[in-house]
Amino acid sequence: MESEKEALISDQPPIDRHRRSDGAPNPAFRFVVNTFFATLLVLGFQLGMRSVVWRVSNDVSSHCPHRLTYPGEKISWTPCGAIDDHELECATIDVPMDHFNKSNNARGKAFSIPLTRLRGKNATQNLLLNPGGPGGSGTEFISRRGAQLSAIVGENFHLLGFDPRGINKSRPLASCYPDFETRRRLSPVRSKKLVEDSGELFAWTANLVQACADNMGEHGAYINTPQTAADMNDILDAVGQDDMYYWGFSYGTLLGQTYATMFSDRTKRVIIDGVASQFDWYEETLDNEAIQDTDSVFEGFVDECIKAGPEKCALASLAKTKEALSEKLVSEIENLRDNPISVYINSTVYGIVDYWKVWHQVVFISLYRPAQWYATAEKLDSLLRGNATDIFLQIYAQENPFDTEEDAERFVTLNDGKSGPAPWPQDRGEAVSMMQSFFNQSLFADVYYPFYVSKRAWTAVPRTHGYVPRRGVKTAHPLLILSTTYDPVCPLISARGANAAFEGSRLVELKGYGHCSLAVPSLCITHYVRDFLLEGKLPDENARCDADGSPYFAKPDEGDKVTALAQFSDPEDRKIHLAQVKLAREVQFRWKF
Ligand SMILES: *[C@@H]1O[C@H](CO)[C@@H](O)[C@H](O)[C@H]1NC(C)=O
Ligand SMILES: *[C@@H]1O[C@H](CO)[C@@H](O)[C@H](O)[C@H]1NC(C)=O
Ligand SMILES: *[C@@H]1O[C@H](CO)[C@@H](O)[C@H](O)[C@H]1NC(C)=O
Ligand SMILES: *[C@@H]1O[C@H](CO)[C@@H](O)[C@H](O)[C@H]1NC(C)=O
Ligand SMILES: *[C@@H]1O[C@H](CO)[C@@H](O)[C@H](O)[C@H]1NC(C)=O
Ligand SMILES: *[C@@H]1O[C@H](CO)[C@@H](O)[C@H](O)[C@H]1NC(C)=O
């Protein structure tokens, strides 16, 4: 069988003109993390950052010899389609494996970084984007969501998506298995019951982390956020741009904060949206902030459901108050722990619906997107009435045994953070109980269980960075920070923390529920974003935006256009609103956009 890496390397097709993807289905979860480490690397930063080996993706050229070059840029591009009459162009650059110690790059050790650019019609600057993860593909973000992003940002910027080192089409790819067959054979593990499954999970994880290290070799240690931040300078240099223009979502806010701390003099227009705490990420064992508001979003779900009534929320007829509905949902789903339901479609499609799947893969994930609440409520209602077919089909569609994104996420997160056994009790039982007291703070936190077990076991890959997040960081231009009021994984408190850490930065709170500003349509947010990007204009302190329309329990595909027409007389505003509605609706199974 062809090796997984080879198969992926040889396969780097240009993006289809009309490519559509509704997101990588996947059962796994975003592993929020936190972590720490302290070292002394900062001196290395200045040394390594300009040492890029330019390379343009050559496999595309054979069937498409036409090359595009632009004055001031150091690379050439290959046309790779169009989205809504905006041209797309693709290129690949190589970046050194280690930006901060050049002697580690002997024999040309490098990562390739694929780029996809959607050209703005009146643009001179490139806006770099990161969709989150870690593990999310920026090139795929452009091809999947470029139309809506460009409607929001406008014509004055090229949108530039890149696959961070180790991720998606970047090579070498962060992977813990040498090929698909090995992954299929060795990746399943039982990890649903905290105490009962801990023996198997801990033992399995000890092998996994060793396999991650062996499979990646030396490159594995350099898949981390400070290196990726330095890669972003190489991307800017390649397109001949001095100033960083950047909009990062979710994990992309960690990348943005890291960049702004390390390269504050190039930080001209950095937006972080759906903020994670970099202090937790790099310096803490457990991620305390990340779970802060998860349950509040769940409360929002039941509250809005009761308010919407049975017409719009199928679950509303099951209880009279939000408290009663919440209790009913929690106990009925809890009951699936010991009584999973079998669903049989036919001899190739069948499976079981259990607590872990319903609670984490359906309920938790839908907290990211209030626009999904209507559909989630319908499925939960059927389940509670004894029909698990629809919920099973959703879970089934999300499962993807060939997914490597989780590996990428593991490398970045565990390499960044305070990984390894030191802060944990030696004894497995005690380690589990330390995790458990953390999980007990939220109805959903045990979703991170397998993740913390691998964080504790992560010793085979050495930490190579010494980035330390700081407070009082002065950047060339202050940051714009966006957050919803209640974000299930990146709470407002973390946005406030970033606001306090970066001098002069301003925070805009989007009143509502969901992950990142894109979860809720709001023209007000778009105006702040555009004014900031174009003119560097910052909002007043304590700026807040309202959501447009009725984002909760609206029936899908009903009334979008009517709402937009009624609410917005300006055709540009209408276009933005429709793009936002579409983004908010997107089904997404991972912690990214
Ligand atoms: C840089 O890397 C070389 C080769 O791995 C190593 O010997 C040296 O100690 C490193 N320098 C620093 C400052 O870490
Ligand atoms: C085009 O870009 C220029 C320079 O950035 C700007 O002054 C002008 O307003 C833009 N025109 C439109 C139609 O956006
Ligand atoms: C790259 O991203 C696409 C879209 O999310 C996904 O389908 C594909 O599996 C990813 N490939 C890898 C190697 O991560
Ligand atoms: C089983 O059901 C799935 C999903 O509905 C369908 O795609 C598939 O063709 C069916 N297979 C057989 C053997 O009927
Ligand atoms: C369960 O739901 C599915 C999908 O909505 C439907 O096709 C099926 O008939 C239902 N089964 C029963 C027993 O009602
Ligand atoms: C966590 O909660 C469970 C269930 O309520 C309880 O049995 C357990 O003792 C708690 N564990 C810790 C460490 O708080």
Tab-separated table of N, CA and C in Angstrom, residues 428-544:
chain	number	residue	atom	x	y	z
A	428	ARG	N	-2.009	6.685	38.273
A	428	ARG	CA	-3.064	6.881	37.288
A	428	ARG	C	-4.383	7.318	37.925
A	429	GLY	N	-4.759	6.625	38.994
A	429	GLY	CA	-6.012	6.950	39.669
A	429	GLY	C	-6.042	8.400	40.137
A	430	GLU	N	-4.915	8.845	40.677
A	430	GLU	CA	-4.862	10.228	41.147
A	430	GLU	C	-4.881	11.212	39.987
A	431	ALA	N	-4.213	10.837	38.897
A	431	ALA	CA	-4.227	11.708	37.719
A	431	ALA	C	-5.658	11.834	37.193
A	432	VAL	N	-6.363	10.705	37.144
A	432	VAL	CA	-7.744	10.735	36.666
A	432	VAL	C	-8.589	11.603	37.588
A	433	SER	N	-8.329	11.515	38.875
A	433	SER	CA	-9.184	12.293	39.754
A	433	SER	C	-8.871	13.788	39.689
A	434	MET	N	-7.619	14.111	39.362
A	434	MET	CA	-7.302	15.527	39.108
A	434	MET	C	-8.050	16.032	37.866
A	435	MET	N	-8.079	15.182	36.844
A	435	MET	CA	-8.842	15.560	35.652
A	435	MET	C	-10.320	15.687	35.994
A	436	GLN	N	-10.775	14.731	36.790
A	436	GLN	CA	-12.200	14.694	37.099
A	436	GLN	C	-12.672	15.937	37.847
A	437	SER	N	-11.841	16.426	38.765
A	437	SER	CA	-12.323	17.612	39.477
A	437	SER	C	-12.382	18.809	38.530
A	438	PHE	N	-11.538	18.797	37.508
A	438	PHE	CA	-11.638	19.827	36.468
A	438	PHE	C	-12.903	19.615	35.623
A	439	PHE	N	-13.106	18.379	35.187
A	439	PHE	CA	-14.282	18.097	34.350
A	439	PHE	C	-15.580	18.412	35.089
A	440	ASN	N	-15.556	18.227	36.382
A	440	ASN	CA	-16.775	18.450	37.162
A	440	ASN	C	-17.239	19.906	37.155
A	441	GLN	N	-16.401	20.805	36.669
A	441	GLN	CA	-16.807	22.207	36.622
A	441	GLN	C	-17.751	22.524	35.474
A	442	SER	N	-17.881	21.606	34.542
A	442	SER	CA	-18.759	21.870	33.406
A	442	SER	C	-19.410	20.576	32.956
A	443	LEU	N	-20.593	20.708	32.379
A	443	LEU	CA	-21.299	19.528	31.872
A	443	LEU	C	-20.579	18.887	30.687
A	444	PHE	N	-19.679	19.648	30.065
A	444	PHE	CA	-19.095	19.183	28.807
A	444	PHE	C	-17.587	18.938	28.863
A	445	ALA	N	-16.957	19.317	29.963
A	445	ALA	CA	-15.488	19.355	29.968
A	445	ALA	C	-14.838	17.988	29.752
A	446	ASP	N	-15.560	16.902	30.066
A	446	ASP	CA	-14.916	15.594	29.885
A	446	ASP	C	-14.687	15.251	28.413
A	447	VAL	N	-15.164	16.105	27.525
A	447	VAL	CA	-14.839	15.956	26.112
A	447	VAL	C	-13.317	16.005	25.916
A	448	TYR	N	-12.619	16.661	26.841
A	448	TYR	CA	-11.170	16.817	26.707
A	448	TYR	C	-10.374	15.663	27.325
A	449	TYR	N	-11.069	14.655	27.783
A	449	TYR	CA	-10.396	13.568	28.506
A	449	TYR	C	-9.225	12.949	27.738
A	450	PRO	N	-9.465	12.403	26.519
A	450	PRO	CA	-8.334	11.772	25.828
A	450	PRO	C	-7.203	12.761	25.557
A	451	PHE	N	-7.602	14.001	25.395
A	451	PHE	CA	-6.598	15.013	25.135
A	451	PHE	C	-5.659	15.218	26.332
A	452	TYR	N	-6.230	15.328	27.525
A	452	TYR	CA	-5.364	15.545	28.694
A	452	TYR	C	-4.493	14.333	28.979
A	453	VAL	N	-5.032	13.160	28.664
A	453	VAL	CA	-4.212	11.964	28.861
A	453	VAL	C	-2.997	12.011	27.932
A	454	SER	N	-3.188	12.456	26.681
A	454	SER	CA	-2.001	12.519	25.811
A	454	SER	C	-1.104	13.701	26.167
A	455	LYS	N	-1.674	14.732	26.730
A	455	LYS	CA	-0.834	15.850	27.167
A	455	LYS	C	0.123	15.398	28.290
A	456	ARG	N	-0.418	14.606	29.191
A	456	ARG	CA	0.395	14.096	30.297
A	456	ARG	C	1.487	13.152	29.797
A	457	ALA	N	1.182	12.429	28.714
A	457	ALA	CA	2.109	11.406	28.214
A	457	ALA	C	3.108	11.949	27.186
A	458	TRP	N	2.983	13.213	26.832
A	458	TRP	CA	3.740	13.770	25.692
A	458	TRP	C	5.181	14.055	26.080
A	459	THR	N	6.012	13.034	26.001
A	459	THR	CA	7.418	13.231	26.366
A	459	THR	C	8.366	12.890	25.228
A	460	ALA	N	7.893	12.111	24.251
A	460	ALA	CA	8.801	11.619	23.214
A	460	ALA	C	9.192	12.712	22.221
A	461	VAL	N	8.363	13.746	22.126
A	461	VAL	CA	8.703	14.873	21.251
A	461	VAL	C	9.198	16.009	22.150
A	462	PRO	N	10.435	16.440	21.962
A	462	PRO	CA	10.948	17.477	22.860
A	462	PRO	C	10.343	18.847	22.559
A	463	ARG	N	10.172	19.642	23.598
A	463	ARG	CA	9.737	21.019	23.360
A	463	ARG	C	10.928	21.823	22.855
A	464	THR	N	10.718	22.547	21.787
A	464	THR	CA	11.843	23.276	21.205
A	464	THR	C	11.648	24.786	21.249
A	465	HIS	N	10.509	25.226	21.748
A	465	HIS	CA	10.328	26.686	21.750
A	465	HIS	C	10.388	27.222	23.172
A	466	GLY	N	10.652	28.484	23.292
A	466	GLY	CA	10.705	29.089	24.609
A	466	GLY	C	9.832	30.324	24.691
A	467	TYR	N	8.792	30.315	23.865
A	467	TYR	CA	7.906	31.477	23.862
A	467	TYR	C	7.213	31.624	25.216
A	468	VAL	N	7.193	32.827	25.716
A	468	VAL	CA	6.487	33.109	26.965
A	468	VAL	C	5.517	34.263	26.711
A	469	PRO	N	4.224	34.012	26.893
A	469	PRO	CA	3.276	35.108	26.679
A	469	PRO	C	3.524	36.224	27.695
A	470	ARG	N	3.332	37.440	27.238
A	470	ARG	CA	3.606	38.578	28.115
A	470	ARG	C	2.395	39.486	28.214
A	471	ARG	N	2.409	40.318	29.223
A	471	ARG	CA	1.434	41.401	29.320
A	471	ARG	C	2.145	42.705	29.007
A	472	GLY	N	1.375	43.732	28.703
A	472	GLY	CA	1.989	45.031	28.400
A	472	GLY	C	2.694	45.050	27.059
A	473	VAL	N	2.188	44.290	26.098
A	473	VAL	CA	2.820	44.250	24.781
A	473	VAL	C	2.354	45.449	23.955
A	474	LYS	N	3.331	46.201	23.446
A	474	LYS	CA	2.997	47.356	22.617
A	474	LYS	C	3.242	46.985	21.158
A	475	THR	N	2.220	47.056	20.354
A	475	THR	CA	2.335	46.653	18.955
A	475	THR	C	2.348	47.893	18.055
A	476	ALA	N	2.796	47.719	16.815
A	476	ALA	CA	2.875	48.852	15.879
A	476	ALA	C	1.522	49.551	15.774
A	477	HIS	N	0.458	48.758	15.759
A	477	HIS	CA	-0.894	49.306	15.832
A	477	HIS	C	-1.695	48.384	16.744
A	478	PRO	N	-2.595	48.951	17.550
A	478	PRO	CA	-3.293	48.081	18.508
A	478	PRO	C	-4.153	47.000	17.841
A	479	LEU	N	-4.382	45.927	18.573
A	479	LEU	CA	-5.198	44.806	18.077
A	479	LEU	C	-6.691	45.116	18.177
A	480	LEU	N	-7.451	44.535	17.265
A	480	LEU	CA	-8.915	44.530	17.382
A	480	LEU	C	-9.321	43.133	17.863
A	481	ILE	N	-10.110	43.097	18.931
A	481	ILE	CA	-10.481	41.821	19.560
A	481	ILE	C	-11.990	41.649	19.499
A	482	LEU	N	-12.453	40.502	19.001
A	482	LEU	CA	-13.889	40.255	18.873
A	482	LEU	C	-14.280	39.019	19.673
A	483	SER	N	-15.438	39.105	20.319
A	483	SER	CA	-15.936	37.948	21.074
A	483	SER	C	-17.450	38.023	21.174
A	484	THR	N	-18.098	36.864	21.155
A	484	THR	CA	-19.517	36.865	21.521
A	484	THR	C	-19.602	36.975	23.054
A	485	THR	N	-20.804	37.179	23.556
A	485	THR	CA	-20.959	37.255	25.015
A	485	THR	C	-20.719	35.878	25.633
A	486	TYR	N	-21.282	34.855	25.011
A	486	TYR	CA	-21.124	33.490	25.520
A	486	TYR	C	-20.583	32.584	24.426
A	487	ASP	N	-19.312	32.282	24.526
A	487	ASP	CA	-18.667	31.393	23.556
A	487	ASP	C	-18.368	30.076	24.275
A	488	PRO	N	-18.755	28.930	23.694
A	488	PRO	CA	-18.612	27.656	24.423
A	488	PRO	C	-17.173	27.219	24.655
A	489	VAL	N	-16.234	27.692	23.864
A	489	VAL	CA	-14.848	27.240	24.032
A	489	VAL	C	-13.836	28.378	24.179
A	490	CYS	N	-14.200	29.566	23.750
A	490	CYS	CA	-13.289	30.708	23.841
A	490	CYS	C	-14.035	31.867	24.491
A	491	PRO	N	-14.131	31.840	25.811
A	491	PRO	CA	-15.040	32.753	26.504
A	491	PRO	C	-14.575	34.210	26.519
A	492	LEU	N	-15.537	35.073	26.779
A	492	LEU	CA	-15.285	36.511	26.842
A	492	LEU	C	-14.141	36.848	27.799
A	493	ILE	N	-14.014	36.097	28.862
A	493	ILE	CA	-12.966	36.393	29.842
A	493	ILE	C	-11.575	36.292	29.202
A	494	SER	N	-11.423	35.393	28.237
A	494	SER	CA	-10.126	35.267	27.565
A	494	SER	C	-9.891	36.444	26.621
A	495	ALA	N	-10.974	36.938	26.017
A	495	ALA	CA	-10.864	38.132	25.175
A	495	ALA	C	-10.472	39.331	26.036
A	496	ARG	N	-11.045	39.404	27.239
A	496	ARG	CA	-10.687	40.495	28.156
A	496	ARG	C	-9.231	40.387	28.567
A	497	GLY	N	-8.774	39.152	28.758
A	497	GLY	CA	-7.370	38.933	29.121
A	497	GLY	C	-6.437	39.431	28.022
A	498	ALA	N	-6.800	39.164	26.774
A	498	ALA	CA	-5.984	39.630	25.654
A	498	ALA	C	-6.048	41.153	25.569
A	499	ASN	N	-7.223	41.692	25.795
A	499	ASN	CA	-7.429	43.138	25.791
A	499	ASN	C	-6.487	43.809	26.813
A	500	ALA	N	-6.349	43.164	27.966
A	500	ALA	CA	-5.487	43.724	29.006
A	500	ALA	C	-4.006	43.545	28.665
A	501	ALA	N	-3.680	42.497	27.895
A	501	ALA	CA	-2.271	42.194	27.625
A	501	ALA	C	-1.681	43.058	26.509
A	502	PHE	N	-2.523	43.453	25.547
A	502	PHE	CA	-2.013	44.199	24.394
A	502	PHE	C	-2.399	45.672	24.508
A	503	GLU	N	-1.396	46.497	24.608
A	503	GLU	CA	-1.628	47.925	24.847
A	503	GLU	C	-2.483	48.557	23.757
A	504	GLY	N	-3.477	49.293	24.195
A	504	GLY	CA	-4.305	50.055	23.259
A	504	GLY	C	-5.320	49.218	22.495
A	505	SER	N	-5.298	47.892	22.691
A	505	SER	CA	-6.234	47.048	21.937
A	505	SER	C	-7.663	47.361	22.365
A	506	ARG	N	-8.605	47.055	21.465
A	506	ARG	CA	-10.002	47.294	21.788
A	506	ARG	C	-10.808	46.030	21.541
A	507	LEU	N	-11.773	45.841	22.434
A	507	LEU	CA	-12.624	44.646	22.387
A	507	LEU	C	-14.029	45.035	21.973
A	508	VAL	N	-14.581	44.301	21.018
A	508	VAL	CA	-15.993	44.480	20.683
A	508	VAL	C	-16.724	43.200	21.072
A	509	GLU	N	-17.753	43.358	21.891
A	509	GLU	CA	-18.553	42.210	22.309
A	509	GLU	C	-19.789	42.118	21.425
A	510	LEU	N	-19.946	40.967	20.817
A	510	LEU	CA	-21.143	40.718	20.009
A	510	LEU	C	-22.159	40.028	20.909
A	511	LYS	N	-23.260	40.711	21.163
A	511	LYS	CA	-24.222	40.188	22.127
A	511	LYS	C	-24.901	38.930	21.583
A	512	GLY	N	-24.538	37.799	22.138
A	512	GLY	CA	-25.148	36.562	21.673
A	512	GLY	C	-24.331	35.352	22.065
A	513	TYR	N	-24.756	34.212	21.561
A	513	TYR	CA	-24.116	32.927	21.832
A	513	TYR	C	-23.396	32.428	20.587
A	514	GLY	N	-22.342	31.668	20.792
A	514	GLY	CA	-21.701	30.996	19.666
A	514	GLY	C	-20.205	31.240	19.641
A	515	HIS	N	-19.519	30.477	18.787
A	515	HIS	CA	-18.062	30.512	18.720
A	515	HIS	C	-17.601	31.447	17.613
A	516	CYS	N	-16.916	32.522	17.977
A	516	CYS	CA	-16.395	33.550	17.071
A	516	CYS	C	-17.533	34.436	16.530
A	517	SER	N	-17.147	35.617	16.041
A	517	SER	CA	-18.177	36.558	15.576
A	517	SER	C	-18.942	35.999	14.380
A	518	LEU	N	-18.314	35.094	13.633
A	518	LEU	CA	-18.985	34.574	12.436
A	518	LEU	C	-20.177	33.680	12.779
A	519	ALA	N	-20.317	33.314	14.044
A	519	ALA	CA	-21.438	32.453	14.441
A	519	ALA	C	-22.760	33.208	14.454
A	520	VAL	N	-22.699	34.533	14.486
A	520	VAL	CA	-23.907	35.336	14.604
A	520	VAL	C	-23.850	36.498	13.604
A	521	PRO	N	-24.837	36.603	12.710
A	521	PRO	CA	-24.810	37.726	11.759
A	521	PRO	C	-24.860	39.068	12.485
A	522	SER	N	-23.980	39.979	12.124
A	522	SER	CA	-24.003	41.316	12.711
A	522	SER	C	-23.270	42.292	11.806
A	523	LEU	N	-24.038	43.159	11.185
A	523	LEU	CA	-23.453	44.162	10.303
A	523	LEU	C	-22.551	45.110	11.082
A	524	CYS	N	-22.920	45.336	12.302
A	524	CYS	CA	-22.150	46.213	13.187
A	524	CYS	C	-20.707	45.705	13.326
A	525	ILE	N	-20.557	44.406	13.485
A	525	ILE	CA	-19.211	43.819	13.581
A	525	ILE	C	-18.444	44.064	12.282
A	526	THR	N	-19.121	43.847	11.146
A	526	THR	CA	-18.459	44.043	9.861
A	526	THR	C	-17.945	45.473	9.722
A	527	HIS	N	-18.729	46.434	10.176
A	527	HIS	CA	-18.281	47.818	10.061
A	527	HIS	C	-17.033	48.062	10.900
A	528	TYR	N	-16.987	47.500	12.088
A	528	TYR	CA	-15.775	47.636	12.900
A	528	TYR	C	-14.576	46.988	12.207
A	529	VAL	N	-14.816	45.812	11.625
A	529	VAL	CA	-13.731	45.093	10.962
A	529	VAL	C	-13.209	45.898	9.774
A	530	ARG	N	-14.117	46.390	8.947
A	530	ARG	CA	-13.686	47.134	7.758
A	530	ARG	C	-12.973	48.432	8.123
A	531	ASP	N	-13.540	49.175	9.068
A	531	ASP	CA	-12.909	50.438	9.462
A	531	ASP	C	-11.510	50.204	10.023
A	532	PHE	N	-11.386	49.115	10.752
A	532	PHE	CA	-10.087	48.794	11.338
A	532	PHE	C	-9.088	48.426	10.244
A	533	LEU	N	-9.490	47.539	9.356
A	533	LEU	CA	-8.556	47.074	8.329
A	533	LEU	C	-8.156	48.209	7.396
A	534	LEU	N	-9.135	49.005	6.983
A	534	LEU	CA	-8.861	50.055	6.005
A	534	LEU	C	-8.143	51.245	6.604
A	535	GLU	N	-8.643	51.718	7.734
A	535	GLU	CA	-8.121	52.977	8.276
A	535	GLU	C	-7.451	52.822	9.630
A	536	GLY	N	-7.434	51.622	10.137
A	536	GLY	CA	-6.851	51.432	11.469
A	536	GLY	C	-7.717	51.977	12.583
A	537	LYS	N	-8.971	52.265	12.242
A	537	LYS	CA	-9.863	52.863	13.236
A	537	LYS	C	-10.218	51.859	14.338
A	538	LEU	N	-10.137	52.307	15.573
A	538	LEU	CA	-10.452	51.427	16.703
A	538	LEU	C	-11.788	51.813	17.314
A	539	PRO	N	-12.526	50.833	17.795
A	539	PRO	CA	-13.807	51.135	18.447
A	539	PRO	C	-13.582	51.876	19.767
A	540	ASP	N	-14.651	52.461	20.279
A	540	ASP	CA	-14.598	53.014	21.627
A	540	ASP	C	-14.432	51.869	22.617
A	541	GLU	N	-14.051	52.223	23.819
A	541	GLU	CA	-13.970	51.173	24.838
A	541	GLU	C	-15.356	50.626	25.118
A	542	ASN	N	-15.389	49.365	25.485
A	542	ASN	CA	-16.648	48.684	25.803
A	542	ASN	C	-17.659	48.719	24.662
A	543	ALA	N	-17.174	48.649	23.441
A	543	ALA	CA	-18.097	48.630	22.306
A	543	ALA	C	-18.859	47.312	22.289
A	544	ARG	N	-20.125	47.401	21.918
A	544	ARG	CA	-20.935	46.184	21.820
A	544	ARG	C	-21.731	46.233	20.522
